[in-house]
Short mmCIF file of C-alpha atoms and ligand atoms in Angstrom, two decimals:
data_model
loop_
_atom_site.label_atom_id
_atom_site.label_comp_id
_atom_site.label_asym_id
_atom_site.label_seq_id
_atom_site.Cartn_x
_atom_site.Cartn_y
_atom_site.Cartn_z
CA UNK A 1400 4.69 -20.46 -14.96
CA UNK A 1401 2.48 -22.05 -12.33
CA UNK A 1402 2.00 -19.82 -9.28
CA UNK A 1403 2.23 -21.89 -6.08
CA UNK A 1404 0.62 -20.90 -2.78
CA UNK A 1405 2.91 -21.72 0.16
CA UNK A 1406 1.24 -22.29 3.53
CA UNK A 1407 2.37 -21.14 6.96
CA UNK A 1408 0.75 -21.62 10.36
CA UNK A 1409 1.30 -25.37 10.49
CA UNK A 1410 4.51 -26.06 12.38
CA UNK A 1411 5.26 -29.36 10.63
CA UNK A 1412 5.21 -27.89 7.11
CA UNK A 1413 6.08 -24.25 7.61
CA UNK A 1414 9.85 -24.77 7.87
CA UNK A 1415 9.72 -26.18 4.34
CA UNK A 1416 7.79 -23.07 3.20
CA UNK A 1417 10.45 -20.71 4.55
CA UNK A 1418 13.27 -22.84 3.13
CA UNK A 1419 11.59 -22.81 -0.29
CA UNK A 1420 10.96 -19.06 -0.21
CA UNK A 1421 14.54 -18.33 0.90
CA UNK A 1422 15.86 -20.59 -1.86
CA UNK A 1423 13.73 -18.84 -4.50
CA UNK A 1424 14.96 -15.42 -3.35
CA UNK A 1425 18.61 -16.55 -3.18
CA UNK A 1426 18.40 -17.88 -6.71
CA UNK A 1427 17.10 -14.59 -8.16
CA UNK A 1428 13.36 -15.23 -8.10
CA UNK A 1429 10.52 -13.11 -6.72
CA UNK A 1430 8.25 -14.19 -3.84
CA UNK A 1431 5.02 -12.57 -2.63
CA UNK A 1432 4.68 -12.43 1.16
CA UNK A 1433 2.36 -10.88 3.78
CA UNK A 1434 3.30 -7.83 5.84
CA UNK A 1435 1.26 -6.01 8.48
CA UNK A 1436 0.18 -3.46 5.84
CA UNK A 1437 -0.40 -5.25 2.50
CA UNK A 1438 1.21 -8.17 0.61
CA UNK A 1439 4.58 -7.35 -0.92
CA UNK A 1440 6.36 -8.79 -3.97
CA UNK A 1441 9.99 -9.27 -2.93
CA UNK A 1442 13.36 -9.83 -4.56
CA UNK A 1443 16.90 -9.61 -3.13
CA UNK A 1444 17.68 -5.89 -3.31
CA UNK A 1445 21.27 -6.36 -4.52
CA UNK A 1446 20.23 -8.49 -7.51
CA UNK A 1447 19.34 -6.26 -10.48
CA UNK A 1448 17.87 -9.06 -12.60
CA UNK A 1449 15.72 -10.32 -9.75
CA UNK A 1450 14.45 -6.78 -9.06
CA UNK A 1451 13.70 -6.36 -12.79
CA UNK A 1452 11.28 -9.30 -12.45
CA UNK A 1453 9.22 -7.29 -9.93
CA UNK A 1454 8.71 -4.45 -12.42
CA UNK A 1455 7.91 -6.97 -15.14
CA UNK A 1456 5.35 -8.94 -13.09
CA UNK A 1457 3.56 -5.81 -11.82
CA UNK A 1458 3.74 -3.82 -15.04
CA UNK A 1459 5.29 -1.08 -12.89
CA UNK A 1460 6.84 2.07 -14.43
CA UNK A 1461 10.66 1.90 -14.12
CA UNK A 1462 10.93 5.36 -12.56
CA UNK A 1463 8.90 4.42 -9.47
CA UNK A 1464 11.39 3.25 -6.80
CA UNK A 1465 10.85 0.32 -4.42
CA UNK A 1466 10.92 0.03 -0.64
CA UNK A 1467 13.72 -2.06 0.90
CA UNK A 1468 12.66 -4.37 3.75
CA UNK A 1469 15.06 -5.44 6.48
CA UNK A 1470 14.77 -7.94 9.33
CA UNK A 1471 17.32 -6.40 11.70
CA UNK A 1472 18.57 -2.88 12.38
CA UNK A 1473 22.24 -3.73 11.66
CA UNK A 1474 21.52 -4.45 7.99
CA UNK A 1475 20.71 -0.79 7.33
CA UNK A 1476 24.33 0.38 7.68
CA UNK A 1477 25.38 -1.71 4.69
CA UNK A 1478 23.49 0.49 2.22
CA UNK A 1479 22.58 3.74 4.02
CA UNK A 1480 25.37 6.32 4.22
CA UNK A 1481 24.10 8.39 7.13
CA UNK A 1482 21.19 7.98 9.52
CA UNK A 1483 19.86 11.41 10.57
CA UNK A 1484 18.98 11.74 14.27
CA UNK A 1485 15.24 12.00 13.61
CA UNK A 1486 15.38 8.82 11.51
CA UNK A 1487 17.06 6.95 14.36
CA UNK A 1488 14.36 8.22 16.73
CA UNK A 1489 11.68 6.98 14.33
CA UNK A 1490 13.34 3.58 14.03
CA UNK A 1491 13.51 3.26 17.82
CA UNK A 1492 9.89 4.31 18.26
CA UNK A 1493 8.10 2.64 15.33
CA UNK A 1494 10.13 -0.31 13.97
CA UNK A 1495 9.16 -2.97 13.30
CA UNK A 1496 6.08 -1.22 11.97
CA UNK A 1497 4.30 0.51 9.08
CA UNK A 1498 6.80 3.36 8.62
CA UNK A 1499 9.13 3.70 5.60
CA UNK A 1500 12.04 6.12 6.00
CA UNK A 1501 13.60 7.78 2.94
CA UNK A 1502 17.34 7.91 3.66
CA UNK A 1503 20.58 8.73 1.80
CA UNK A 1504 21.75 5.74 -0.22
CA UNK A 1505 25.37 4.48 -0.20
CA UNK A 1506 26.24 4.15 -3.88
CA UNK A 1507 27.09 0.83 -5.49
CA UNK A 1508 25.54 -1.62 -3.01
CA UNK A 1509 21.90 -2.07 -4.00
CA UNK A 1510 20.75 -2.77 -7.55
CA UNK A 1511 20.19 0.50 -9.45
CA UNK A 1512 16.59 -0.30 -10.33
CA UNK A 1513 15.60 -0.46 -6.63
CA UNK A 1514 15.96 3.30 -6.22
CA UNK A 1515 15.19 4.20 -9.86
CA UNK A 1516 18.52 6.03 -10.03
CA UNK A 1517 17.77 8.35 -7.04
CA UNK A 1518 20.43 8.88 -4.38
CA UNK A 1519 17.91 8.05 -1.67
CA UNK A 1520 16.03 4.88 -0.80
CA UNK A 1521 12.97 3.93 1.29
CA UNK A 1522 13.61 1.40 4.08
CA UNK A 1523 11.30 -0.32 6.53
CA UNK A 1524 11.16 -3.23 8.97
CA UNK A 1525 7.72 -4.83 8.65
CA UNK A 1526 5.88 -5.93 11.80
CA UNK A 1527 4.57 -9.27 10.61
CA UNK A 1528 5.80 -12.65 11.89
CA UNK A 1529 5.99 -14.19 8.40
CA UNK A 1530 7.80 -11.24 6.81
CA UNK A 1531 10.23 -10.99 9.74
CA UNK A 1532 10.99 -14.70 9.77
CA UNK A 1533 11.59 -14.71 6.02
CA UNK A 1534 13.89 -11.66 6.20
CA UNK A 1535 15.78 -13.01 9.21
CA UNK A 1536 16.38 -16.40 7.57
CA UNK A 1537 17.47 -14.78 4.30
CA UNK A 1538 19.72 -12.20 6.06
CA UNK A 1539 19.62 -9.88 3.03
CA UNK A 1540 17.60 -6.72 2.27
CA UNK A 1541 14.50 -7.38 0.16
CA UNK A 1542 13.07 -4.82 -2.27
CA UNK A 1543 9.29 -5.15 -2.27
CA UNK A 1544 6.47 -3.02 -3.61
CA UNK A 1545 2.86 -4.00 -3.02
CA UNK A 1546 2.07 -7.28 -4.82
CA UNK A 1547 -0.69 -5.96 -7.11
CA UNK A 1548 -0.70 -5.20 -10.83
CA UNK A 1549 0.30 -1.56 -11.14
CA UNK A 1550 -2.70 0.77 -10.71
CA UNK A 1551 -4.86 -1.76 -8.80
CA UNK A 1552 -5.60 -1.63 -5.07
CA UNK A 1553 -2.86 -3.29 -2.99
CA UNK A 1554 -3.54 -6.92 -1.97
CA UNK A 1555 -4.70 -7.61 1.56
CA UNK A 1556 -5.16 -11.36 0.95
CA UNK A 1557 -3.12 -14.04 -0.86
CA UNK A 1558 -6.08 -14.47 -3.21
CA UNK A 1559 -5.81 -10.83 -4.33
CA UNK A 1560 -2.16 -11.47 -5.25
CA UNK A 1561 -3.16 -14.60 -7.14
CA UNK A 1562 -5.90 -12.70 -8.98
CA UNK A 1563 -3.42 -10.05 -10.18
CA UNK A 1564 -0.20 -12.05 -10.67
CA UNK A 1565 -1.26 -15.64 -11.39
CA UNK A 1566 1.21 -17.16 -13.84
CA UNK A 1567 3.55 -14.16 -13.50
CA UNK A 1568 5.34 -15.14 -10.27
CA UNK A 1569 6.47 -18.52 -8.90
CA UNK A 1570 4.95 -18.35 -5.42
CA UNK A 1571 2.93 -16.58 -2.75
CA UNK A 1572 3.30 -17.18 0.98
CA UNK A 1573 -0.27 -17.20 2.33
CA UNK A 1574 -0.30 -15.58 5.76
CA UNK A 1575 -4.03 -14.79 5.78
CA UNK A 1576 -5.51 -11.30 5.78
CA UNK A 1577 -3.07 -8.45 6.46
CA UNK A 1578 -3.65 -6.27 9.54
CA UNK A 1579 -3.54 -2.56 8.80
CA UNK A 1580 -4.74 -2.95 5.20
CA UNK A 1581 -3.13 0.26 3.82
CA UNK A 1582 0.51 0.72 2.85
CA UNK A 1583 3.11 2.12 5.23
CA UNK A 1584 3.61 5.81 5.93
CA UNK A 1585 6.50 7.12 3.79
CA UNK A 1586 8.57 9.78 5.60
CA UNK A 1587 11.33 11.69 3.80
CA UNK A 1588 14.16 12.12 6.32
CA UNK A 1589 16.63 13.65 3.84
CA UNK A 1590 15.28 17.21 3.96
CA UNK A 1591 15.33 19.93 6.62
CA UNK A 1592 11.77 19.33 7.85
CA UNK A 1593 10.81 15.65 7.63
CA UNK A 1594 7.93 15.28 5.17
CA UNK A 1595 5.21 12.65 4.83
CA UNK A 1596 5.16 11.61 1.16
CA UNK A 1597 2.43 9.01 1.73
CA UNK A 1598 0.22 8.92 4.86
CA UNK A 1599 -0.31 5.54 6.55
CA UNK A 1600 -0.75 3.78 9.88
CA UNK A 1601 1.95 5.80 11.64
CA UNK A 1602 0.14 9.13 11.60
CA UNK A 1603 1.44 12.69 11.51
CA UNK A 1604 0.26 13.07 15.10
CA UNK A 1605 2.25 9.98 16.22
CA UNK A 1606 5.40 11.14 14.39
CA UNK A 1607 5.23 14.66 15.82
CA UNK A 1608 5.14 13.29 19.36
CA UNK A 1609 8.54 11.71 18.73
CA UNK A 1610 10.38 14.05 16.31
CA UNK A 1611 8.53 17.38 16.41
CA UNK A 1612 7.10 19.24 13.39
CA UNK A 1613 6.47 17.18 10.27
CA UNK A 1614 5.30 18.45 6.87
CA UNK A 1615 2.85 16.72 4.55
CA UNK A 1616 3.39 16.60 0.79
CA UNK A 1617 0.15 17.62 -0.93
CA UNK A 1618 -1.30 15.42 -3.68
CA UNK A 1619 -1.23 18.49 -5.89
CA UNK A 1620 2.58 18.57 -5.53
CA UNK A 1621 2.75 15.42 -7.59
CA UNK A 1622 3.55 16.90 -10.99
CA UNK A 1623 6.57 18.76 -9.59
CA UNK A 1624 7.53 16.25 -6.94
CA UNK A 1625 10.48 14.20 -8.15
CA UNK A 1626 11.13 13.21 -4.53
CA UNK A 1627 7.97 11.13 -4.48
CA UNK A 1628 7.91 9.52 -7.89
CA UNK A 1629 4.99 7.21 -7.09
CA UNK A 1630 2.67 10.14 -6.51
CA UNK A 1631 2.18 10.86 -10.18
CA UNK A 1632 0.69 7.50 -11.15
CA UNK A 1633 -2.96 6.37 -11.09
CA UNK A 1634 -3.59 4.10 -8.14
CA UNK A 1635 -6.03 1.92 -6.26
CA UNK A 1636 -8.70 2.10 -8.97
CA UNK A 1637 -11.42 -0.46 -9.67
CA UNK A 1638 -12.66 -0.68 -13.27
CA UNK A 1639 -15.73 1.53 -12.74
CA UNK A 1640 -14.99 5.21 -12.01
CA UNK A 1641 -14.86 6.15 -8.33
CA UNK A 1642 -16.52 9.36 -7.09
CA UNK A 1643 -16.16 10.92 -3.67
CA UNK A 1644 -19.35 12.23 -2.10
CA UNK A 1645 -20.42 14.23 0.96
CA UNK A 1646 -20.79 12.01 4.00
CA UNK A 1647 -24.55 12.56 4.29
CA UNK A 1648 -27.42 10.13 3.66
CA UNK A 1649 -29.25 12.81 1.74
CA UNK A 1650 -26.42 13.42 -0.74
CA UNK A 1651 -25.88 9.71 -1.26
CA UNK A 1652 -29.60 9.05 -1.82
CA UNK A 1653 -29.84 11.89 -4.36
CA UNK A 1654 -26.73 10.66 -6.18
CA UNK A 1655 -28.09 7.12 -6.48
CA UNK A 1656 -31.43 8.48 -7.79
CA UNK A 1657 -29.60 10.51 -10.40
CA UNK A 1658 -27.43 7.51 -11.41
CA UNK A 1659 -30.60 5.39 -11.75
CA UNK A 1660 -32.27 8.03 -13.93
CA UNK A 1661 -29.38 7.51 -16.36
CA UNK A 1662 -30.09 3.74 -16.32
CA UNK A 1663 -26.82 3.13 -14.54
CA UNK A 1664 -25.91 1.06 -11.48
CA UNK A 1665 -24.21 2.35 -8.37
CA UNK A 1666 -21.90 0.57 -5.95
CA UNK A 1667 -21.60 2.17 -2.52
CA UNK A 1668 -18.50 1.72 -0.34
CA UNK A 1669 -19.25 3.16 3.10
CA UNK A 1670 -19.50 2.59 6.82
CA UNK A 1671 -22.73 0.94 8.04
CA UNK A 1672 -24.45 4.22 8.89
CA UNK A 1673 -24.57 5.07 5.15
CA UNK A 1674 -25.84 1.71 3.92
CA UNK A 1675 -28.82 2.48 1.68
CA UNK A 1676 -31.11 -0.18 0.19
CA UNK A 1677 -31.29 1.93 -3.00
CA UNK A 1678 -27.62 1.15 -3.81
CA UNK A 1679 -27.26 -1.65 -6.36
CA UNK A 1680 -24.22 -2.95 -4.49
CA UNK A 1681 -22.94 -2.16 -1.02
CA UNK A 1682 -19.50 -2.95 0.39
CA UNK A 1683 -18.98 -2.25 4.06
CA UNK A 1684 -16.21 -0.24 5.66
CA UNK A 1685 -17.34 -1.44 9.11
CA UNK A 1686 -19.03 0.45 11.89
CA UNK A 1687 -19.07 4.21 12.08
CA UNK A 1688 -16.19 5.67 14.09
CA UNK A 1689 -13.95 2.60 13.75
CA UNK A 1690 -11.43 4.14 11.42
CA UNK A 1691 -8.89 1.29 11.64
CA UNK A 1692 -11.58 -1.12 10.50
CA UNK A 1693 -12.38 1.13 7.51
CA UNK A 1694 -8.67 1.12 6.54
CA UNK A 1695 -8.55 -2.65 6.95
CA UNK A 1696 -11.58 -3.18 4.64
CA UNK A 1697 -10.96 -0.48 2.00
CA UNK A 1698 -8.94 -2.39 -0.62
CA UNK A 1699 -11.11 -5.49 -0.38
CA UNK A 1700 -14.16 -3.24 -0.98
CA UNK A 1701 -12.55 -1.49 -3.97
CA UNK A 1702 -11.59 -4.87 -5.46
CA UNK A 1703 -15.10 -6.25 -4.90
CA UNK A 1704 -16.52 -3.59 -7.24
CA UNK A 1705 -14.78 -5.40 -10.10
CA UNK A 1706 -16.98 -8.46 -9.45
CA UNK A 1707 -20.13 -6.39 -10.15
CA UNK A 1708 -21.61 -4.60 -13.16
CA UNK A 1709 -21.71 -1.29 -11.31
CA UNK A 1710 -21.11 1.73 -13.60
CA UNK A 1711 -20.15 4.11 -10.82
CA UNK A 1712 -18.61 3.66 -7.37
CA UNK A 1713 -19.61 6.17 -4.66
CA UNK A 1714 -17.56 6.63 -1.50
CA UNK A 1715 -18.55 9.09 1.25
CA UNK A 1716 -15.48 10.94 2.53
CA UNK A 1717 -13.74 10.62 5.92
CA UNK A 1718 -12.26 13.38 8.10
CA UNK A 1719 -8.54 13.68 7.30
CA UNK A 1720 -7.27 13.23 10.83
CA UNK A 1721 -5.21 10.26 12.10
CA UNK A 1722 -5.65 7.19 9.87
CA UNK A 1723 -8.39 9.14 8.03
CA UNK A 1724 -5.57 11.00 6.24
CA UNK A 1725 -4.28 7.70 4.80
CA UNK A 1726 -7.78 6.55 3.79
CA UNK A 1727 -8.53 9.86 2.05
CA UNK A 1728 -5.13 9.86 0.30
CA UNK A 1729 -5.95 6.47 -1.28
CA UNK A 1730 -9.55 7.48 -2.06
CA UNK A 1731 -8.56 10.75 -3.71
CA UNK A 1732 -6.20 8.80 -5.95
CA UNK A 1733 -8.77 6.07 -6.65
CA UNK A 1734 -11.26 8.81 -7.62
CA UNK A 1735 -8.59 10.83 -9.38
CA UNK A 1736 -10.01 13.78 -7.44
CA UNK A 1737 -13.57 13.42 -8.81
CA UNK A 1738 -16.60 14.34 -6.65
CA UNK A 1739 -20.14 13.27 -7.45
CA UNK A 1740 -22.15 16.45 -7.93
CA UNK A 1741 -25.19 15.02 -9.76
CA UNK A 1742 -27.50 16.71 -12.24
CA UNK A 1743 -29.83 18.59 -9.95
O1 TXA B 3048 3.38 -1.00 3.28
C1 TXA B 3048 4.14 -0.86 2.34
O2 TXA B 3048 4.93 0.10 2.25
C2 TXA B 3048 4.14 -1.94 1.24
C3 TXA B 3048 4.64 -3.24 1.86
C4 TXA B 3048 4.77 -4.35 0.86
O3 TXA B 3048 5.83 -3.00 2.54
N1 TXA B 3048 4.96 -1.56 0.13
C5 TXA B 3048 4.58 -0.57 -0.74
O4 TXA B 3048 5.45 -0.36 -1.79
O5 TXA B 3048 3.56 0.03 -0.62
P1 TXA B 3048 5.07 0.48 -3.08
O6 TXA B 3048 6.17 0.27 -4.04
O7 TXA B 3048 3.74 0.08 -3.53
O8 TXA B 3048 5.13 1.96 -2.63
C6 TXA B 3048 6.37 2.59 -2.43
C7 TXA B 3048 6.19 4.08 -2.36
C8 TXA B 3048 5.94 4.65 -3.73
O9 TXA B 3048 4.97 5.67 -3.63
C9 TXA B 3048 7.32 5.22 -4.09
O10 TXA B 3048 7.25 6.26 -5.02
C10 TXA B 3048 7.81 5.68 -2.74
O11 TXA B 3048 7.36 4.69 -1.84
N2 TXA B 3048 9.29 5.70 -2.70
C11 TXA B 3048 10.13 4.66 -2.73
N3 TXA B 3048 11.40 5.06 -2.71
C12 TXA B 3048 11.39 6.40 -2.68
C13 TXA B 3048 12.40 7.42 -2.67
N4 TXA B 3048 13.69 7.13 -2.68
N5 TXA B 3048 12.00 8.69 -2.63
C14 TXA B 3048 10.67 8.99 -2.62
N6 TXA B 3048 9.67 8.08 -2.63
C15 TXA B 3048 10.03 6.81 -2.67
MG1 MG B 3049 1.87 -0.01 -4.43
#
């Protein structure tokens, strides 16, 4: 299969792009498209065979459920049995936007493989003009995980999707670089105290202002956490092992010296204040204190490591407040919890 890139942003040709993408989806194909978080790989959520193609193209484990994307609030009632009050408040406050709500699923409407057999499903309305236009023209819910090969960092550019899925999917709508750069916050609204299963752009602090106390699922819950199936899989990892490190120039310098003593090469992913000439490769996370910029650049930086011969990737940690919680959640997974402690 030849993967085609479909352009938007040019008024004379973009209607044809949407018509083509809608046609592909209606006829049971998958289409990659930009959202405000990362690129998604979509299929009509009621079509089991089409959804199966998503798992196939990504190499995704079957027991990891997908997020359903909608273009208008009315669509939700077709497949959600009951919308708790706090979920409605979240929808009013944050949709369209980077917030996925886990809600009780009406049986028999969506394809079974969307929810991996659970009686709940994640739903969101993306805040991106291309995604919204596509969904509103299609007028059907679209199941879409991030459009990367399973285990790799999510794509923030059409080229990342092409790199991972070239020849595996028919087309990618190229809407340029995504905004936020990290996946949506996933909030479980089916339990007594709403719980963040995956931190993202809508932070705990923002949620609590609207709905009151919110819990956070800990990464360590993952083995026993059937509610958040995706938590147990390796994620966001470049080929070289990633190590977290203290956010201090001294620690980073010592680590690089120790890596060099072992005749190995180090890639450093960090904000500008930690850029060290000793690092064999450096990928920026923007200026210090601009946490949104760090989120925006993180996946590109992790992917860039695969274009180098670095043996080890070092990433100084961020404070876990606001969007920092989402960044650290992805980094802890990318590093599989490893810290660089060195030999001395
Ligand atoms: O920003 C995003 O959310 C992107 C864009 C494309 O919308 N999508 C995305 O999908 O990140 P994915 O499949 O990569 O991540 C979905 C996450 C997984 O961790 C999955 O386990 C969790 O949501 N999830 C989905 N349905 C769930 C459910 N019913 N209960 C618990 N967790 C669920
Ligand atoms: Mg993903």
